[in-house]
XYZ file of C-alpha atoms in Angstrom:
662
model
C 138.082 53.579 99.571
C 139.959 56.948 101.320
C 139.331 57.841 105.213
C 140.484 61.594 105.176
C 142.294 62.391 108.489
C 140.588 65.938 109.652
C 143.291 68.636 110.755
C 143.237 69.312 114.500
C 141.733 65.720 115.914
C 143.864 62.819 115.261
C 140.336 60.531 115.909
C 137.717 62.018 113.988
C 137.809 60.177 110.654
C 135.032 60.220 107.824
C 134.491 58.038 105.499
C 132.096 58.138 102.138
C 133.134 54.885 101.007
C 130.977 52.049 100.603
C 131.121 49.888 103.395
C 132.013 46.423 104.797
C 128.557 46.141 105.981
C 126.946 42.364 105.046
C 123.881 42.806 103.978
C 123.965 38.937 104.757
C 119.937 37.395 105.659
C 120.073 33.880 107.625
C 118.165 30.938 106.838
C 117.435 30.641 110.883
C 114.470 32.117 112.137
C 114.388 35.357 113.565
C 112.268 38.262 114.388
C 113.063 42.420 113.764
C 113.640 43.841 117.160
C 111.963 46.161 117.337
C 113.538 50.215 117.083
C 115.383 50.952 120.402
C 115.655 47.687 121.487
C 119.300 48.241 121.925
C 120.487 50.896 123.383
C 123.773 52.751 123.923
C 125.799 54.122 126.722
C 126.573 57.232 125.939
C 127.644 59.821 128.116
C 130.088 63.234 127.196
C 132.622 63.062 125.340
C 135.291 64.774 126.761
C 138.403 65.641 124.939
C 140.996 65.392 127.161
C 140.234 62.695 128.752
C 142.642 59.619 127.373
C 142.574 55.784 127.931
C 139.132 55.935 125.407
C 140.224 52.671 124.553
C 140.606 50.021 126.501
C 144.133 48.244 125.938
C 143.356 45.113 123.761
C 143.992 42.064 126.268
C 146.222 39.786 124.156
C 145.719 36.228 122.841
C 148.924 33.914 123.035
C 148.238 31.523 119.738
C 150.211 28.282 119.987
C 151.675 27.931 116.126
C 148.110 25.274 114.625
C 145.480 27.254 116.854
C 143.913 30.658 114.419
C 141.227 32.635 115.902
C 137.915 31.716 114.137
C 135.412 34.769 114.389
C 133.965 37.178 113.030
C 136.910 39.469 113.074
C 140.394 38.407 114.648
C 141.709 42.108 116.070
C 141.701 42.914 120.317
C 139.173 45.171 119.048
C 137.035 45.742 122.029
C 134.296 48.607 122.778
C 135.128 51.131 125.555
C 132.786 51.854 128.266
C 130.424 54.517 126.715
C 130.148 52.618 123.792
C 128.366 49.916 125.097
C 124.821 48.311 123.643
C 122.396 47.209 126.415
C 118.834 45.948 126.278
C 117.813 46.862 129.730
C 113.701 46.585 128.622
C 114.541 43.010 128.975
C 116.226 42.437 131.910
C 116.840 38.490 132.677
C 119.560 35.989 130.877
C 119.502 36.682 127.015
C 121.651 34.778 124.326
C 123.629 37.095 122.897
C 125.758 35.599 119.168
C 127.264 36.935 116.111
C 126.504 34.937 112.949
C 129.174 33.169 110.866
C 128.825 31.799 107.071
C 130.273 28.148 107.088
C 131.251 29.268 103.014
C 133.802 32.270 105.195
C 134.527 29.282 107.912
C 135.639 26.930 105.430
C 139.943 26.939 106.715
C 138.442 25.702 110.491
C 136.542 22.425 109.398
C 137.996 19.364 110.714
C 139.817 21.446 113.796
C 139.257 21.661 117.495
C 137.755 24.494 119.285
C 139.055 24.151 122.499
C 139.610 28.324 124.000
C 135.962 30.911 123.514
C 136.739 33.993 124.488
C 134.340 37.186 124.560
C 135.025 41.019 125.018
C 132.416 43.323 127.021
C 132.883 47.318 127.344
C 131.018 47.133 130.967
C 131.307 44.212 133.512
C 128.011 41.999 133.453
C 127.908 38.314 134.761
C 127.967 35.504 131.135
C 126.041 31.826 132.159
C 127.893 30.318 129.259
C 129.137 30.472 126.156
C 127.961 28.907 122.968
C 128.484 27.666 119.435
C 124.912 26.024 117.831
C 124.834 25.017 113.608
C 122.777 25.783 111.357
C 121.714 23.919 108.415
C 120.795 24.127 104.833
C 117.005 24.790 105.844
C 117.570 27.144 108.654
C 116.925 24.692 111.915
C 119.808 24.580 114.272
C 121.381 21.483 113.511
C 123.150 20.920 117.292
C 124.383 23.157 119.657
C 128.013 21.686 119.501
C 128.654 22.900 122.975
C 126.568 25.619 126.040
C 130.339 25.833 127.863
C 129.096 26.544 132.105
C 131.864 30.016 132.761
C 132.613 30.322 136.511
C 134.700 33.466 137.559
C 133.898 37.165 137.650
C 133.719 38.545 133.540
C 134.912 42.032 133.550
C 135.356 44.686 131.533
C 137.564 43.849 127.928
C 138.416 40.475 126.685
C 137.392 36.877 128.271
C 138.352 33.714 127.971
C 137.104 30.921 128.477
C 139.057 27.317 127.998
C 136.498 24.435 126.870
C 136.101 21.300 129.119
C 137.281 19.337 126.146
C 137.951 19.881 122.769
C 135.029 20.353 120.133
C 135.163 19.408 116.993
C 133.870 21.766 114.339
C 132.403 19.706 110.986
C 131.404 21.276 108.654
C 128.800 19.782 106.436
C 125.377 19.834 106.210
C 126.457 23.313 107.841
C 125.008 26.989 105.839
C 126.175 28.817 108.996
C 127.227 29.273 112.730
C 125.603 31.444 116.218
C 128.714 32.137 118.565
C 128.239 33.931 122.020
C 126.556 33.447 124.913
C 124.144 34.187 127.651
C 124.616 36.852 130.133
C 122.121 37.863 133.112
C 120.804 41.787 131.416
C 120.573 44.306 134.028
C 117.978 46.929 134.551
C 119.637 48.404 138.028
C 118.902 52.392 138.049
C 119.596 54.823 140.486
C 116.207 56.132 139.864
C 116.648 58.118 136.444
C 119.332 56.900 134.316
C 120.304 53.082 134.357
C 123.462 52.331 135.691
C 126.859 51.042 133.213
C 126.271 47.565 134.116
C 123.506 47.469 132.280
C 125.654 47.336 128.646
C 128.026 45.359 128.265
C 127.619 44.336 124.637
C 131.340 45.169 122.584
C 129.649 44.962 119.401
C 132.583 46.752 117.254
C 135.310 46.190 114.923
C 135.675 46.998 111.067
C 133.506 44.731 109.971
C 130.113 44.395 109.854
C 127.776 40.812 111.030
C 124.351 40.339 111.593
C 123.980 40.104 115.695
C 121.024 37.923 117.221
C 119.515 37.793 120.297
C 117.651 34.630 122.552
C 114.713 36.150 124.434
C 111.404 37.405 124.163
C 111.975 41.322 122.891
C 107.459 41.348 122.592
C 106.512 38.481 120.020
C 107.173 35.438 121.940
C 110.608 33.249 122.701
C 113.188 32.924 120.288
C 115.921 34.243 118.115
C 115.694 38.150 117.480
C 117.957 40.266 114.180
C 118.639 43.213 116.710
C 119.900 44.937 113.255
C 123.705 46.625 114.951
C 125.759 45.956 112.052
C 126.438 49.850 111.903
C 128.330 48.864 115.205
C 130.213 46.323 113.854
C 130.317 42.537 115.326
C 129.873 40.857 118.169
C 133.385 40.434 119.942
C 133.576 36.464 120.293
C 135.925 35.321 119.062
C 137.252 31.073 119.713
C 140.582 29.135 119.124
C 140.537 27.033 116.813
C 143.726 24.111 115.851
C 144.027 22.226 113.340
C 146.778 21.482 111.090
C 146.478 24.317 109.229
C 148.668 24.574 105.449
C 152.138 26.140 105.481
C 150.514 29.297 103.187
C 147.494 31.011 103.167
C 145.531 34.308 102.737
C 142.576 35.724 102.349
C 140.767 38.562 101.802
C 137.788 40.854 102.888
C 136.041 44.278 103.480
C 136.551 45.821 100.632
C 136.058 49.931 100.155
C 135.836 51.642 97.618
C 134.888 55.375 96.809
C 131.649 55.393 95.795
C 131.732 57.925 92.696
C 133.943 58.210 90.251
C 134.589 59.678 86.484
C 135.831 57.210 83.383
C 139.724 57.637 84.050
C 139.387 59.212 87.456
C 141.402 57.771 90.166
C 139.514 55.104 92.233
C 140.689 54.518 95.657
C 139.941 51.493 98.261
C 140.989 50.056 100.773
C 140.866 45.994 101.334
C 141.953 44.091 104.688
C 144.678 40.720 104.116
C 145.165 37.911 106.576
C 147.664 35.489 107.113
C 145.942 32.186 107.585
C 148.739 29.962 107.547
C 151.451 28.247 109.643
C 153.514 30.963 107.635
C 153.826 34.145 106.882
C 154.665 34.798 103.248
C 157.557 36.498 101.947
C 155.661 37.377 98.652
C 152.709 38.245 97.107
C 150.668 38.993 93.874
C 146.895 40.847 94.201
C 145.145 41.375 90.665
C 142.390 44.413 91.108
C 140.224 44.438 87.882
C 137.099 45.834 86.650
C 134.219 44.781 85.090
C 136.505 41.197 85.173
C 138.943 42.832 83.529
C 142.638 42.944 84.963
C 143.832 46.830 84.698
C 146.588 46.513 87.801
C 148.658 43.714 89.693
C 150.124 44.485 92.781
C 153.341 42.498 93.384
C 153.775 42.763 97.372
C 153.165 46.189 98.291
C 153.928 45.463 101.798
C 155.313 42.600 104.590
C 152.552 41.135 106.113
C 152.616 39.835 109.302
C 150.599 37.172 111.409
C 147.429 38.316 111.826
C 145.689 40.760 109.185
C 147.074 44.080 107.907
C 145.012 47.031 106.740
C 145.991 47.756 103.287
C 144.877 50.720 100.662
C 145.103 51.260 96.510
C 143.943 53.398 93.445
C 144.338 52.899 90.034
C 142.746 54.649 87.158
C 139.663 53.895 85.736
C 139.304 52.827 81.521
C 138.681 55.799 80.174
C 135.584 54.210 78.063
C 133.454 52.991 81.397
C 129.375 53.846 81.250
C 127.564 55.890 83.869
C 126.311 52.973 86.065
C 127.203 51.251 88.260
C 130.137 48.711 87.880
C 132.304 46.318 89.838
C 136.101 46.395 91.394
C 137.601 42.686 92.131
C 140.482 41.924 94.401
C 142.101 38.695 94.341
C 144.831 37.190 95.019
C 147.016 35.823 92.244
C 149.877 34.387 93.424
C 151.798 33.564 97.577
C 155.412 32.724 96.829
C 155.208 33.116 92.981
C 152.551 30.345 93.076
C 148.779 30.562 92.125
C 147.529 29.540 95.391
C 145.478 26.639 94.985
C 143.737 25.452 98.281
C 141.325 27.327 100.889
C 140.885 28.947 97.107
C 137.014 30.559 98.857
C 137.935 33.849 100.557
C 140.680 34.252 97.775
C 138.347 37.106 95.467
C 136.129 40.359 97.479
C 133.752 42.701 95.012
C 132.459 45.732 95.635
C 130.191 47.735 93.551
C 131.233 51.841 92.904
C 129.950 54.172 90.283
C 130.573 56.403 87.362
C 129.297 59.414 86.342
C 129.580 62.018 83.446
C 127.608 65.619 84.747
C 126.747 67.017 88.440
C 125.012 70.654 89.915
C 126.211 72.256 92.661
C 125.345 71.499 96.373
C 122.757 74.097 97.920
C 122.275 72.841 101.564
C 123.754 69.926 103.942
C 121.060 67.816 105.416
C 121.587 67.359 109.348
C 119.218 65.396 110.688
C 119.471 66.365 115.135
C 118.239 63.666 117.418
C 116.834 64.516 120.464
C 114.664 64.462 123.149
C 113.022 67.342 125.860
C 114.055 64.264 128.374
C 117.814 63.327 127.359
C 120.341 65.196 129.872
C 122.511 65.543 127.187
C 120.864 66.966 124.333
C 121.453 71.120 124.768
C 124.744 69.639 124.006
C 124.731 68.522 121.150
C 122.033 71.226 120.387
C 125.254 73.510 121.127
C 127.767 71.732 118.973
C 124.676 72.087 115.503
C 124.559 76.227 116.452
C 128.128 75.836 116.200
C 128.202 74.774 112.870
C 125.505 76.600 111.697
C 127.835 79.685 113.287
C 130.399 78.305 110.337
C 128.701 77.827 107.260
C 124.802 78.844 106.001
C 124.228 75.981 103.388
C 123.180 74.058 106.636
C 119.611 72.526 106.608
C 118.641 71.041 110.470
C 115.910 68.995 111.343
C 115.363 68.041 114.357
C 114.188 64.209 115.092
C 112.527 64.629 118.259
C 112.443 60.736 119.932
C 111.484 59.387 123.326
C 114.960 59.349 125.193
C 112.552 58.504 128.605
C 108.527 56.867 128.170
C 108.580 58.600 131.203
C 108.539 62.077 130.754
C 106.759 62.409 127.029
C 108.733 64.612 124.230
C 105.350 66.433 122.911
C 107.137 67.251 119.812
C 107.286 62.966 119.010
C 105.305 63.055 115.675
C 105.053 59.512 114.573
C 107.514 60.063 111.340
C 110.421 60.607 114.731
C 109.940 56.713 115.726
C 110.119 56.235 111.747
C 113.446 58.049 110.689
C 114.600 57.017 113.805
C 114.365 53.290 113.148
C 115.605 52.780 109.735
C 118.408 54.831 110.308
C 120.455 53.113 113.305
C 119.719 55.700 116.071
C 123.680 55.954 118.113
C 121.306 57.301 121.047
C 121.107 60.916 121.888
C 122.032 63.563 121.100
C 123.070 62.499 117.495
C 122.658 63.357 114.336
C 123.237 62.261 110.585
C 124.420 64.751 108.173
C 123.345 64.081 103.942
C 122.235 60.725 105.293
C 125.793 59.580 105.131
C 127.700 56.672 106.552
C 130.464 58.299 108.734
C 133.434 56.831 110.850
C 134.939 59.279 113.414
C 137.383 57.073 114.463
C 134.926 56.855 118.119
C 134.860 52.818 118.220
C 131.554 53.076 116.461
C 132.338 51.593 113.355
C 130.429 53.449 109.718
C 126.386 54.366 110.719
C 124.679 57.383 109.486
C 124.467 59.337 112.998
C 127.657 59.788 115.259
C 126.797 61.197 119.026
C 126.758 65.128 119.558
C 127.158 64.547 123.188
C 129.700 66.826 123.468
C 131.335 68.216 125.845
C 130.660 71.964 126.099
C 134.511 73.781 125.598
C 134.984 71.485 122.248
C 131.730 73.041 120.571
C 133.193 75.022 118.150
C 136.708 72.067 118.075
C 133.703 69.560 117.284
C 131.916 71.379 114.624
C 135.345 73.013 112.886
C 135.193 68.914 111.978
C 131.833 68.446 111.738
C 132.459 71.106 108.284
C 135.262 69.533 106.886
C 134.086 66.326 106.869
C 130.449 67.713 105.402
C 132.841 69.669 102.641
C 135.029 65.352 102.453
C 131.571 64.193 101.079
C 130.692 66.229 99.059
C 133.541 66.015 97.114
C 132.265 62.015 97.034
C 129.269 62.245 96.746
C 128.111 64.914 93.585
C 124.484 66.113 93.833
C 122.797 65.320 90.537
C 120.357 67.208 90.770
C 118.864 70.773 91.323
C 116.234 71.547 94.135
C 113.814 74.770 93.984
C 111.406 75.408 96.672
C 108.597 77.504 97.015
C 105.695 77.278 100.217
C 102.994 79.281 100.141
C 99.946 79.904 103.165
C 97.118 81.012 102.641
C 94.688 81.881 105.715
C 92.041 81.870 104.108
C 91.092 78.116 103.482
C 94.352 76.991 105.639
C 95.880 75.417 103.914
C 99.634 75.316 102.448
C 101.103 74.340 98.812
C 104.100 73.185 98.368
C 106.394 73.170 94.810
C 109.581 71.193 94.942
C 111.061 71.515 91.079
C 114.564 71.317 89.009
C 116.838 69.604 86.550
C 118.578 66.505 86.890
C 122.256 65.678 85.234
C 121.324 63.129 81.871
C 122.331 60.108 83.338
C 120.310 60.720 86.754
C 119.038 57.242 87.230
C 122.088 55.488 85.983
C 122.964 57.407 89.094
C 121.308 57.762 91.666
C 118.268 54.416 90.382
C 115.286 54.967 88.950
C 114.384 54.474 92.774
C 115.697 57.494 94.201
C 112.731 60.385 95.808
C 111.889 63.515 96.610
C 111.842 63.923 100.046
C 109.435 66.952 101.724
C 108.907 67.778 105.376
C 107.470 71.373 107.429
C 110.326 72.833 110.626
C 109.285 75.304 113.025
C 112.006 77.004 114.943
C 110.816 79.107 118.475
C 108.719 75.955 119.949
C 109.424 76.189 124.175
C 108.913 73.397 126.739
C 111.036 72.751 129.590
C 114.274 70.368 128.712
C 116.618 68.101 130.651
C 119.830 69.312 131.360
C 122.174 67.404 133.802
C 120.000 66.305 136.585
C 118.006 70.019 135.744
C 114.656 70.484 134.200
C 115.197 73.739 132.189
C 111.240 75.217 132.567
C 111.421 77.306 129.129
C 113.588 75.861 126.776
C 113.277 76.879 122.593
C 113.296 74.670 120.909
C 114.316 75.276 116.522
C 113.911 73.481 113.492
C 111.560 70.689 114.871
C 109.945 68.235 112.655
C 106.191 69.005 112.181
C 105.502 67.310 109.558
C 106.269 65.406 107.081
C 104.514 66.870 103.645
C 105.752 63.378 101.390
C 105.999 59.924 102.735
C 108.548 60.071 105.742
C 110.024 57.097 103.256
C 110.618 59.513 100.078
C 107.681 60.338 96.447
C 108.635 58.953 93.451
C 109.784 61.993 91.540
C 107.854 63.328 88.640
C 110.368 63.658 85.728
C 109.690 65.390 82.629
C 112.842 64.383 79.952
C 115.460 66.129 82.983
C 113.095 68.240 84.437
C 110.468 67.621 87.451
C 107.777 68.839 89.957
C 106.171 67.896 92.955
C 102.875 69.873 93.747
C 102.004 69.016 97.644
C 98.981 70.651 99.147
C 98.521 70.317 103.194
C 96.123 71.456 105.826
C 97.961 74.118 107.727
C 97.852 73.377 111.822
C 95.300 75.996 113.664
C 98.788 75.786 116.851
C 101.427 76.346 114.058
C 103.297 79.700 113.127
C 103.724 80.098 109.423
C 106.781 83.069 110.476
C 108.805 80.148 112.447
C 108.533 77.601 110.242
C 110.052 76.153 106.669
C 109.751 73.678 104.029
C 113.021 71.496 103.990
C 113.445 69.512 100.834
C 116.015 66.071 99.735
C 116.559 64.558 96.237
C 118.210 60.692 98.218
C 117.750 56.990 98.463
C 114.797 55.217 99.845
C 115.366 55.401 103.000
C 113.169 51.803 103.888
C 116.469 50.425 102.356
C 118.316 48.023 104.503
C 122.064 48.965 103.654
C 122.986 52.482 105.750
C 125.036 52.778 102.488
C 121.993 53.620 100.503
C 120.406 56.073 101.873
C 122.294 59.486 101.116
C 121.361 62.606 100.268
C 122.488 63.713 96.908
C 120.548 67.641 97.042
C 118.806 69.694 99.608
C 117.476 73.594 99.549
C 114.720 75.215 102.171
C 112.097 78.308 101.560
C 110.447 79.547 103.939
C 106.641 80.551 103.564
C 104.363 82.776 102.184
C 101.274 84.929 102.997
C 98.648 85.071 100.587
C 97.873 84.841 97.155
C 99.073 80.872 95.987
C 99.457 82.342 92.231
C 102.174 84.451 93.654
C 104.894 81.307 93.927
C 108.169 82.054 91.713
C 111.269 81.236 92.336
C 114.806 81.347 90.703
C 115.220 77.326 88.628
C 118.392 75.610 87.522
C 118.662 74.374 84.519
C 119.590 70.703 82.674
C 123.307 72.205 81.879
C 124.290 72.973 85.807
C 123.067 75.954 86.357
C 121.252 76.070 90.052
C 120.456 79.355 92.623
C 123.966 79.891 94.869
C 122.698 83.116 97.129
C 119.732 84.854 97.180
C 120.236 88.727 98.886
C 117.319 91.727 100.017
C 117.642 94.675 97.560
C 120.066 96.567 100.401
C 122.608 93.665 100.163
C 121.801 91.761 102.786
C 122.122 87.856 102.757
C 119.460 85.709 102.794
C 119.125 81.931 103.901
C 115.383 81.458 101.976
C 113.339 83.084 100.231
C 111.904 86.839 101.855
C 108.651 88.616 100.580
C 109.066 91.837 98.270
C 111.685 91.756 95.822
C 114.518 89.198 96.370
C 118.469 89.074 93.679
C 119.210 86.025 93.402
C 123.080 85.085 92.144
C 123.264 81.545 90.052
C 125.391 79.286 90.071
C 127.181 81.013 85.839
C 127.494 83.898 87.677
C 124.556 85.535 86.089
C 121.853 87.653 88.711
C 117.935 87.373 88.537
C 115.474 89.772 90.652
C 112.346 87.324 91.591
C 109.357 88.494 93.049
C 108.133 86.412 96.523
C 104.494 87.772 97.531
């Protein structure tokens, strides 16, 4: 997997490859937390401010001590990245879920300390570890050690009153975390910083559970916060560790490639023994066949190192899913014989043979009329639209403050917000592809847009470059043509979406890929919070008014490599057809559990025509990859959507067509 450093900003990075999101499900009886239970502090991002990341608090370990946790670096969330549950004040337990199979090297060791990282200071009451048996029942509370003194932002360390031996016999998982006091302190309108103490960060994603009553009775709830990373909690374990021991984790592979192409990947390697090996060898295999061996690619140090590599894929690979495997072959010239459970990591990637041009880039804009920073996000996306003419923006309105309902919030908005693991308001997703912008949020679909207004053009440039980089990794496997007609006589909106797909579409996009069709409107005026003041007449554009298809997407009606889906919608009396557009896109299903499995392969838009629906026409692409790339009036003015009358349409093969739009 590549992580591409964009120009102008060392901190802004884009990742279009598979990630280390765990996807693990626990046997423990846990409830799903509802959408927006966990909230992000947020705020204005000012690029002039230095030290946005806290200086990590290093921990000194003895030769017989190792860190056990979801990650073992000193990463900790900043104040702005803090998460919390301010709508559920009082004592809550928060814990990370770790699988016993990943902890075998610590089995029989003594836990002597716990440390936890906070984004903002709060009261931590105790630290704990629970052991969970193979039936998903809590087998034992290994310890619950009271915490005295004040917990500060950053790392906090607790020396246990006595060592506790970790015995993993009959244990499937452990919960490691702390009980804290969740605050709901506010200034009358906004929650204070102390309401957002949780640090969930890092390159590794593990489930975060909360114990309390989050609406379904008291118990453990899964926050669904893996998109942020892992809870900042670690244990210090003493043991007679082996002289040499390596572990692999976090393999990320370039998502799409062609047979015979160069496959790039990244991974982490950790030295868990008493000493760091002088030499080591790593085998790289594709579908079980070793294609390369790396001999000590870099000198290791105590702890974890992030590495990258690339291989040439076998030319005979067929279109579809394939497996990349990385394994420790030798340590100091010897084949490892113990602690080998983490010596192998695997990741899937997809081989394709054909692709189409990208037509539009879907940008889902998450906003709220009661969001104080949302005008900043609107300004960034407006600047992005000014830099490129292929943005298909859909503004999804949520409820930032329940005391001020958003007039444009509809049920479909809440569904999308829940399944895209919203990073807060204002934010946006880009082709529903996971990005890492280097702000400590990890790999997320939605990235914050609350940038200081001085940087809107700079941020728009970065976003444009990131979209292009992702387009290189996620090709388009279908063309899309959209036509929409409103007939005022019967009050019906007729929508036709059709196009062509590559021959191996099911193999590369999946047989369950879906078509999404929604309706947006410009020129809607309502009040909007801006800072501490209300703008009484703020114009909202690209507002999601209705999902024409199912919000999760509809099955695509194929006829060979062609497809066509038709819809008829009752037109609402308060909609203005001259201000409306249809946005259609083909994607993986929204309801997928993995954030990496929602990406959009192509998008197109169309303005509404008014009159006889029999007049609907479009410039249709074909299976050879020919599709519409630009549309003009007869006097040469470029159009962003079909316009009533004669349109001049330029196709990707250089052909020019005249199309009549009624």
